[in-house]
Structures are given as C-alpha cells and as structure tokens.
Amino acid sequence: MSHGAAKKRRQDSSAQDSLYFESYADVSIHEEMIADTVRTDTYRKAIFRNSEALAGKVVLDVGAGTGVLSVFCAQAGARKVYAVEASSIAEQAARIVRQNGVEDRVEVIRGTVESVELPEHVDVIVSEWMGYALLHESMLNSVISARDRWLKPGGLILPERAELFVAPISDLVAEERLSFWGTVKGQYGVDMSCMADFARACVMNGEIAVHPVTVEDVLSHPCRFAQLDLRTVTLENLKRVSGAFSCQCFGSSSLNALCVWFTVTFPGEDMPPLVLSTSPFKPETHWKQAVLYLDEPVDVMQDTKVEGSISMFPSEQSSRYVCIHVDYTVGEHKEKSKTFSIPDGYSENQ
C-alpha cells in the first residue's frame, strides 16, 4: 500500500470513529439502553453478585456512557473506578457520579481506552460492549485492548463469555409485504402483481435487518455457532468469527430467513453464572434479533435439515460495521451463499 493510501485509510478510520462516538453524544441512545431493564438489571445483578471480588479493588469501565455501571461498581464496594468514555456524554457521566455521591471513588476520563493512560493496573474490567448481532460497532476490540494493557493477571472481566446462535425462521411480516402487491387489483382495480419480483429484491436484500422475532416464527431449536472467551480471545481472532450450524425444522412451513442472536455470561461468586440473552425465546431487549433474509423462500417439513456455516467480519468500508457471510443448505437443495451487511448510517441509536 502506498504512503498516501495508508494515510487516507487512517483518516477514514479516524472519521468513522468520530461519527461513532458522536452517535453516543445524544440522549436517545442512553435512554434506550437504561430503559432496557433486561440489560441494565442483569449488569447490576452481575456486579453485586461479584461484590466480594470488587470490594476494595480497582475497576475499569470501558465505554462508560452515562456511568451507570461505574456507579454500580462503587456501590458494590470498589475502591476506585476509572470510567473511560470517548464521547461528550462523559460530561453527563461526571454529573451523575457527583449526584450519587461517589465522586471520591469514580473518576470519569474523556478519551478512548486505547489512548488514555491510567495511573495503575486494574483488578476488574466491566463493559457493555455488545452491538447488533453481537459484533456490530467493534467495541469488543477496545475491551480486549484494555484487557491486554491494564488488567492484572487473573483479573475479572464482566461479562467474561459471549455466544452466538442461529435458527431458521418464517418471517410472516415479510411474506405479507410481498403478497400485498397481488391484493391491489381487488382493492383499487389496478393490477400491480408485476411488482412482486421488485418487492422481493427490495425486501429480501443483503441488509442485516434488526427487529424482534416472535417465538412462533422460529422453525427449530437454536444452534450455537460461535463462542468467545473474553479472558483469552485476541484481536486477531476477532477479524473473523466463524462456525458451523445444523438445525432440524419442527414442522411444515416456508423458511425465508435466518435469525442470529447472542448471549453474554457473567461469572458469579459461588453461584450459577448469570446470562444476558437476546434470544427470541426470552424477554425483548433493545438489541432485538438480526434477521438475514434468503433470496427465495424454501418449503420445509418436519426434520428438514438446515445447515451450513457463518462468518462474521468487519466491513471493508467501515471497520465498525459488521458483515455476515452464510453458506447454507436446506434439505436436498443445493448449497447457496449470501453476504449481509448493516445499512449505512445504522447505529444503536436508531
């Protein structure tokens, strides 16, 4: 790569980071996250479950946002919490820290965790880093960088494990949208059924759709295709997260998409691990589920196998955007492939 091209790529990366951090300067995204009781209550329970491990210890909160996790850590007995936040919401975090009377223990630091210098190593890292389909926004990279720079050997990471799941689904809303054009003539006397192919190309496109999936639409038991141990995973590992899947359908239906979701697991002191799940079988979270539409629906029956492999990797256009490539086979049909990406400008505050 030429020096000029390398410089442009660095500038592009810097601009992408600036846009990403600016998206967290608005109140809406923080309102959505704090209002997500599944998310916020699980983190609070996980932190207080580990109060013995936090008591008198030093904590690093990566991407602290409004500082709520930092305040939880202080309330759980941490001696010192470094709340690192790159966006201007750090100013509000500092106010929240003061309002809750923990400014003697929580220090809000404005900057990226890759660039800040802490005065000491830490015993615990806490972070709510998960994006859509787990890896959108690439914030896990920052957590791993912080672990490698600042976490003491044997230190605690909250959460410490992430898992990715997939299941085939029949998205009835998509099917209703596609069949709509066949109903126009009966309503208005104008035949618009020729729009069907165009509508299918628009709806069943290569974008990662983010919306809630109902339990009734899921056609099989979930299959885990990847897991990440935050104590050992490397930045190199995160360049491509891949795995195989194999599902058996429950009954007769029309399969038109794959659904991807994640869980993260928190260790517990002498207690079973605590799991934060974004499964369609669990209460809804602001992450919802990631839906990957196939080019064409496929009829399935009881025990029809849906199998293949999934790879997740950063977009070439923006390293913070996730792409998902799927190679899949449905029953006796030949293998197909499709690559999906998050639409431009899509972030968690939309």
PDB file of N, CA and C in Angstrom, residues 240-299:
ATOM      1  N   ARG A 240     -12.253 -12.431  12.163  1.00  0.00           N
ATOM      2  CA  ARG A 240     -13.265 -13.301  11.546  1.00  0.00           C
ATOM      3  C   ARG A 240     -13.749 -14.282  12.603  1.00  0.00           C
ATOM      4  N   VAL A 241     -15.015 -14.196  12.940  1.00  0.00           N
ATOM      5  CA  VAL A 241     -15.623 -15.115  13.902  1.00  0.00           C
ATOM      6  C   VAL A 241     -16.527 -16.056  13.109  1.00  0.00           C
ATOM      7  N   SER A 242     -16.208 -17.341  13.126  1.00  0.00           N
ATOM      8  CA  SER A 242     -16.893 -18.293  12.246  1.00  0.00           C
ATOM      9  C   SER A 242     -17.307 -19.544  12.995  1.00  0.00           C
ATOM     10  N   GLY A 243     -18.252 -20.253  12.392  1.00  0.00           N
ATOM     11  CA  GLY A 243     -18.659 -21.536  12.946  1.00  0.00           C
ATOM     12  C   GLY A 243     -19.692 -22.213  12.075  1.00  0.00           C
ATOM     13  N   ALA A 244     -19.893 -23.494  12.328  1.00  0.00           N
ATOM     14  CA  ALA A 244     -20.871 -24.289  11.579  1.00  0.00           C
ATOM     15  C   ALA A 244     -22.178 -24.385  12.367  1.00  0.00           C
ATOM     16  N   PHE A 245     -23.267 -24.638  11.653  1.00  0.00           N
ATOM     17  CA  PHE A 245     -24.554 -24.835  12.311  1.00  0.00           C
ATOM     18  C   PHE A 245     -25.335 -25.936  11.617  1.00  0.00           C
ATOM     19  N   SER A 246     -26.217 -26.583  12.378  1.00  0.00           N
ATOM     20  CA  SER A 246     -27.099 -27.607  11.833  1.00  0.00           C
ATOM     21  C   SER A 246     -28.382 -27.598  12.651  1.00  0.00           C
ATOM     22  N   CYS A 247     -29.507 -27.381  11.975  1.00  0.00           N
ATOM     23  CA  CYS A 247     -30.807 -27.294  12.639  1.00  0.00           C
ATOM     24  C   CYS A 247     -31.781 -28.257  11.958  1.00  0.00           C
ATOM     25  N   GLN A 248     -32.741 -28.739  12.724  1.00  0.00           N
ATOM     26  CA  GLN A 248     -33.811 -29.571  12.172  1.00  0.00           C
ATOM     27  C   GLN A 248     -35.144 -28.885  12.404  1.00  0.00           C
ATOM     28  N   CYS A 249     -35.905 -28.708  11.350  1.00  0.00           N
ATOM     29  CA  CYS A 249     -37.161 -27.957  11.442  1.00  0.00           C
ATOM     30  C   CYS A 249     -38.222 -28.722  12.228  1.00  0.00           C
ATOM     31  N   PHE A 250     -39.081 -27.968  12.905  1.00  0.00           N
ATOM     32  CA  PHE A 250     -40.143 -28.542  13.733  1.00  0.00           C
ATOM     33  C   PHE A 250     -41.285 -29.129  12.908  1.00  0.00           C
ATOM     34  N   GLY A 251     -41.622 -28.477  11.774  1.00  0.00           N
ATOM     35  CA  GLY A 251     -42.789 -28.917  11.001  1.00  0.00           C
ATOM     36  C   GLY A 251     -42.839 -28.225   9.663  1.00  0.00           C
ATOM     37  N   SER A 252     -43.980 -28.294   9.003  1.00  0.00           N
ATOM     38  CA  SER A 252     -44.120 -27.724   7.665  1.00  0.00           C
ATOM     39  C   SER A 252     -44.272 -26.206   7.733  1.00  0.00           C
ATOM     40  N   SER A 253     -43.492 -25.515   6.905  1.00  0.00           N
ATOM     41  CA  SER A 253     -43.543 -24.057   6.884  1.00  0.00           C
ATOM     42  C   SER A 253     -42.771 -23.554   5.670  1.00  0.00           C
ATOM     43  N   SER A 254     -42.726 -22.245   5.531  1.00  0.00           N
ATOM     44  CA  SER A 254     -41.939 -21.621   4.466  1.00  0.00           C
ATOM     45  C   SER A 254     -40.787 -20.873   5.125  1.00  0.00           C
ATOM     46  N   LEU A 255     -39.585 -21.375   4.939  1.00  0.00           N
ATOM     47  CA  LEU A 255     -38.391 -20.768   5.529  1.00  0.00           C
ATOM     48  C   LEU A 255     -37.942 -19.622   4.628  1.00  0.00           C
ATOM     49  N   ASN A 256     -37.850 -18.402   5.186  1.00  0.00           N
ATOM     50  CA  ASN A 256     -37.416 -17.285   4.350  1.00  0.00           C
ATOM     51  C   ASN A 256     -36.276 -16.461   4.956  1.00  0.00           C
ATOM     52  N   ALA A 257     -35.793 -16.864   6.141  1.00  0.00           N
ATOM     53  CA  ALA A 257     -34.716 -16.090   6.750  1.00  0.00           C
ATOM     54  C   ALA A 257     -34.016 -16.911   7.824  1.00  0.00           C
ATOM     55  N   LEU A 258     -32.837 -16.447   8.203  1.00  0.00           N
ATOM     56  CA  LEU A 258     -32.126 -16.972   9.367  1.00  0.00           C
ATOM     57  C   LEU A 258     -32.098 -15.865  10.418  1.00  0.00           C
ATOM     58  N   CYS A 259     -32.214 -16.271  11.659  1.00  0.00           N
ATOM     59  CA  CYS A 259     -32.217 -15.322  12.764  1.00  0.00           C
ATOM     60  C   CYS A 259     -30.961 -15.547  13.605  1.00  0.00           C
ATOM     61  N   VAL A 260     -30.238 -14.468  13.904  1.00  0.00           N
ATOM     62  CA  VAL A 260     -28.999 -14.545  14.694  1.00  0.00           C
ATOM     63  C   VAL A 260     -29.174 -13.722  15.964  1.00  0.00           C
ATOM     64  N   TRP A 261     -28.728 -14.275  17.087  1.00  0.00           N
ATOM     65  CA  TRP A 261     -28.750 -13.534  18.345  1.00  0.00           C
ATOM     66  C   TRP A 261     -27.574 -13.980  19.207  1.00  0.00           C
ATOM     67  N   PHE A 262     -27.449 -13.374  20.392  1.00  0.00           N
ATOM     68  CA  PHE A 262     -26.296 -13.672  21.247  1.00  0.00           C
ATOM     69  C   PHE A 262     -26.699 -13.733  22.714  1.00  0.00           C
ATOM     70  N   THR A 263     -25.811 -14.331  23.501  1.00  0.00           N
ATOM     71  CA  THR A 263     -25.874 -14.247  24.952  1.00  0.00           C
ATOM     72  C   THR A 263     -24.501 -13.836  25.461  1.00  0.00           C
ATOM     73  N   VAL A 264     -24.467 -13.207  26.631  1.00  0.00           N
ATOM     74  CA  VAL A 264     -23.214 -12.993  27.343  1.00  0.00           C
ATOM     75  C   VAL A 264     -23.394 -13.532  28.749  1.00  0.00           C
ATOM     76  N   THR A 265     -22.316 -14.056  29.312  1.00  0.00           N
ATOM     77  CA  THR A 265     -22.375 -14.723  30.608  1.00  0.00           C
ATOM     78  C   THR A 265     -21.432 -14.062  31.601  1.00  0.00           C
ATOM     79  N   PHE A 266     -21.957 -13.837  32.807  1.00  0.00           N
ATOM     80  CA  PHE A 266     -21.186 -13.242  33.895  1.00  0.00           C
ATOM     81  C   PHE A 266     -20.864 -14.323  34.914  1.00  0.00           C
ATOM     82  N   PRO A 267     -19.628 -14.378  35.384  1.00  0.00           N
ATOM     83  CA  PRO A 267     -19.321 -15.333  36.453  1.00  0.00           C
ATOM     84  C   PRO A 267     -19.985 -14.885  37.747  1.00  0.00           C
ATOM     85  N   GLY A 268     -20.192 -15.818  38.658  1.00  0.00           N
ATOM     86  CA  GLY A 268     -20.791 -15.488  39.946  1.00  0.00           C
ATOM     87  C   GLY A 268     -20.019 -16.136  41.073  1.00  0.00           C
ATOM     88  N   GLU A 269     -19.914 -15.454  42.197  1.00  0.00           N
ATOM     89  CA  GLU A 269     -19.200 -15.991  43.346  1.00  0.00           C
ATOM     90  C   GLU A 269     -20.048 -17.076  44.011  1.00  0.00           C
ATOM     91  N   ASP A 270     -19.632 -18.331  43.847  1.00  0.00           N
ATOM     92  CA  ASP A 270     -20.336 -19.463  44.454  1.00  0.00           C
ATOM     93  C   ASP A 270     -21.810 -19.522  44.045  1.00  0.00           C
ATOM     94  N   MET A 271     -22.110 -18.976  42.870  1.00  0.00           N
ATOM     95  CA  MET A 271     -23.472 -19.020  42.346  1.00  0.00           C
ATOM     96  C   MET A 271     -23.420 -19.405  40.869  1.00  0.00           C
ATOM     97  N   PRO A 272     -24.542 -19.911  40.350  1.00  0.00           N
ATOM     98  CA  PRO A 272     -24.551 -20.220  38.910  1.00  0.00           C
ATOM     99  C   PRO A 272     -24.277 -18.956  38.099  1.00  0.00           C
ATOM    100  N   PRO A 273     -23.659 -19.095  36.934  1.00  0.00           N
ATOM    101  CA  PRO A 273     -23.404 -17.925  36.076  1.00  0.00           C
ATOM    102  C   PRO A 273     -24.702 -17.206  35.727  1.00  0.00           C
ATOM    103  N   LEU A 274     -24.599 -15.915  35.514  1.00  0.00           N
ATOM    104  CA  LEU A 274     -25.750 -15.088  35.146  1.00  0.00           C
ATOM    105  C   LEU A 274     -25.673 -14.822  33.650  1.00  0.00           C
ATOM    106  N   VAL A 275     -26.775 -15.062  32.930  1.00  0.00           N
ATOM    107  CA  VAL A 275     -26.781 -14.945  31.470  1.00  0.00           C
ATOM    108  C   VAL A 275     -27.706 -13.811  31.033  1.00  0.00           C
ATOM    109  N   LEU A 276     -27.174 -12.944  30.177  1.00  0.00           N
ATOM    110  CA  LEU A 276     -27.971 -11.922  29.499  1.00  0.00           C
ATOM    111  C   LEU A 276     -28.224 -12.441  28.085  1.00  0.00           C
ATOM    112  N   SER A 277     -29.487 -12.703  27.778  1.00  0.00           N
ATOM    113  CA  SER A 277     -29.835 -13.325  26.497  1.00  0.00           C
ATOM    114  C   SER A 277     -30.657 -12.381  25.639  1.00  0.00           C
ATOM    115  N   THR A 278     -30.360 -12.384  24.337  1.00  0.00           N
ATOM    116  CA  THR A 278     -31.162 -11.632  23.366  1.00  0.00           C
ATOM    117  C   THR A 278     -31.963 -12.590  22.476  1.00  0.00           C
ATOM    118  N   SER A 279     -32.212 -13.776  22.982  1.00  0.00           N
ATOM    119  CA  SER A 279     -32.949 -14.800  22.248  1.00  0.00           C
ATOM    120  C   SER A 279     -34.403 -14.386  22.034  1.00  0.00           C
ATOM    121  N   PRO A 280     -35.009 -14.800  20.918  1.00  0.00           N
ATOM    122  CA  PRO A 280     -36.448 -14.560  20.720  1.00  0.00           C
ATOM    123  C   PRO A 280     -37.302 -15.343  21.718  1.00  0.00           C
ATOM    124  N   PHE A 281     -36.701 -16.313  22.404  1.00  0.00           N
ATOM    125  CA  PHE A 281     -37.410 -17.087  23.416  1.00  0.00           C
ATOM    126  C   PHE A 281     -37.389 -16.400  24.782  1.00  0.00           C
ATOM    127  N   LYS A 282     -36.678 -15.281  24.886  1.00  0.00           N
ATOM    128  CA  LYS A 282     -36.547 -14.547  26.144  1.00  0.00           C
ATOM    129  C   LYS A 282     -37.175 -13.164  26.008  1.00  0.00           C
ATOM    130  N   PRO A 283     -37.347 -12.448  27.125  1.00  0.00           N
ATOM    131  CA  PRO A 283     -37.903 -11.081  27.037  1.00  0.00           C
ATOM    132  C   PRO A 283     -37.084 -10.201  26.095  1.00  0.00           C
ATOM    133  N   GLU A 284     -37.772  -9.313  25.378  1.00  0.00           N
ATOM    134  CA  GLU A 284     -37.129  -8.491  24.350  1.00  0.00           C
ATOM    135  C   GLU A 284     -36.138  -7.499  24.960  1.00  0.00           C
ATOM    136  N   THR A 285     -35.042  -7.280  24.251  1.00  0.00           N
ATOM    137  CA  THR A 285     -34.052  -6.271  24.617  1.00  0.00           C
ATOM    138  C   THR A 285     -33.926  -5.261  23.482  1.00  0.00           C
ATOM    139  N   HIS A 286     -33.180  -4.183  23.695  1.00  0.00           N
ATOM    140  CA  HIS A 286     -33.020  -3.186  22.639  1.00  0.00           C
ATOM    141  C   HIS A 286     -32.176  -3.713  21.476  1.00  0.00           C
ATOM    142  N   TRP A 287     -31.475  -4.850  21.694  1.00  0.00           N
ATOM    143  CA  TRP A 287     -30.703  -5.453  20.603  1.00  0.00           C
ATOM    144  C   TRP A 287     -31.608  -6.220  19.635  1.00  0.00           C
ATOM    145  N   LYS A 288     -32.806  -6.615  20.112  1.00  0.00           N
ATOM    146  CA  LYS A 288     -33.741  -7.399  19.296  1.00  0.00           C
ATOM    147  C   LYS A 288     -33.018  -8.624  18.718  1.00  0.00           C
ATOM    148  N   GLN A 289     -33.246  -8.941  17.435  1.00  0.00           N
ATOM    149  CA  GLN A 289     -32.502 -10.014  16.760  1.00  0.00           C
ATOM    150  C   GLN A 289     -32.061  -9.523  15.384  1.00  0.00           C
ATOM    151  N   ALA A 290     -31.033 -10.173  14.851  1.00  0.00           N
ATOM    152  CA  ALA A 290     -30.563  -9.868  13.497  1.00  0.00           C
ATOM    153  C   ALA A 290     -31.189 -10.876  12.539  1.00  0.00           C
ATOM    154  N   VAL A 291     -31.856 -10.370  11.501  1.00  0.00           N
ATOM    155  CA  VAL A 291     -32.566 -11.236  10.553  1.00  0.00           C
ATOM    156  C   VAL A 291     -31.870 -11.164   9.198  1.00  0.00           C
ATOM    157  N   LEU A 292     -31.573 -12.346   8.662  1.00  0.00           N
ATOM    158  CA  LEU A 292     -30.879 -12.469   7.376  1.00  0.00           C
ATOM    159  C   LEU A 292     -31.841 -13.126   6.391  1.00  0.00           C
ATOM    160  N   TYR A 293     -32.358 -12.338   5.439  1.00  0.00           N
ATOM    161  CA  TYR A 293     -33.347 -12.867   4.501  1.00  0.00           C
ATOM    162  C   TYR A 293     -32.676 -13.641   3.368  1.00  0.00           C
ATOM    163  N   LEU A 294     -33.214 -14.830   3.092  1.00  0.00           N
ATOM    164  CA  LEU A 294     -32.757 -15.614   1.947  1.00  0.00           C
ATOM    165  C   LEU A 294     -33.297 -14.980   0.669  1.00  0.00           C
ATOM    166  N   ASP A 295     -32.680 -15.292  -0.460  1.00  0.00           N
ATOM    167  CA  ASP A 295     -33.152 -14.724  -1.731  1.00  0.00           C
ATOM    168  C   ASP A 295     -34.538 -15.238  -2.095  1.00  0.00           C
ATOM    169  N   GLU A 296     -34.808 -16.482  -1.762  1.00  0.00           N
ATOM    170  CA  GLU A 296     -36.103 -17.096  -2.059  1.00  0.00           C
ATOM    171  C   GLU A 296     -36.547 -17.935  -0.869  1.00  0.00           C
ATOM    172  N   PRO A 297     -37.847 -17.952  -0.561  1.00  0.00           N
ATOM    173  CA  PRO A 297     -38.322 -18.844   0.498  1.00  0.00           C
ATOM    174  C   PRO A 297     -38.203 -20.302   0.074  1.00  0.00           C
ATOM    175  N   VAL A 298     -38.051 -21.180   1.051  1.00  0.00           N
ATOM    176  CA  VAL A 298     -37.923 -22.615   0.782  1.00  0.00           C
ATOM    177  C   VAL A 298     -38.917 -23.354   1.670  1.00  0.00           C
ATOM    178  N   ASP A 299     -39.715 -24.232   1.087  1.00  0.00           N
ATOM    179  CA  ASP A 299     -40.649 -25.027   1.872  1.00  0.00           C
ATOM    180  C   ASP A 299     -39.892 -26.095   2.658  1.00  0.00           C
TER     181      ASP A 299
END
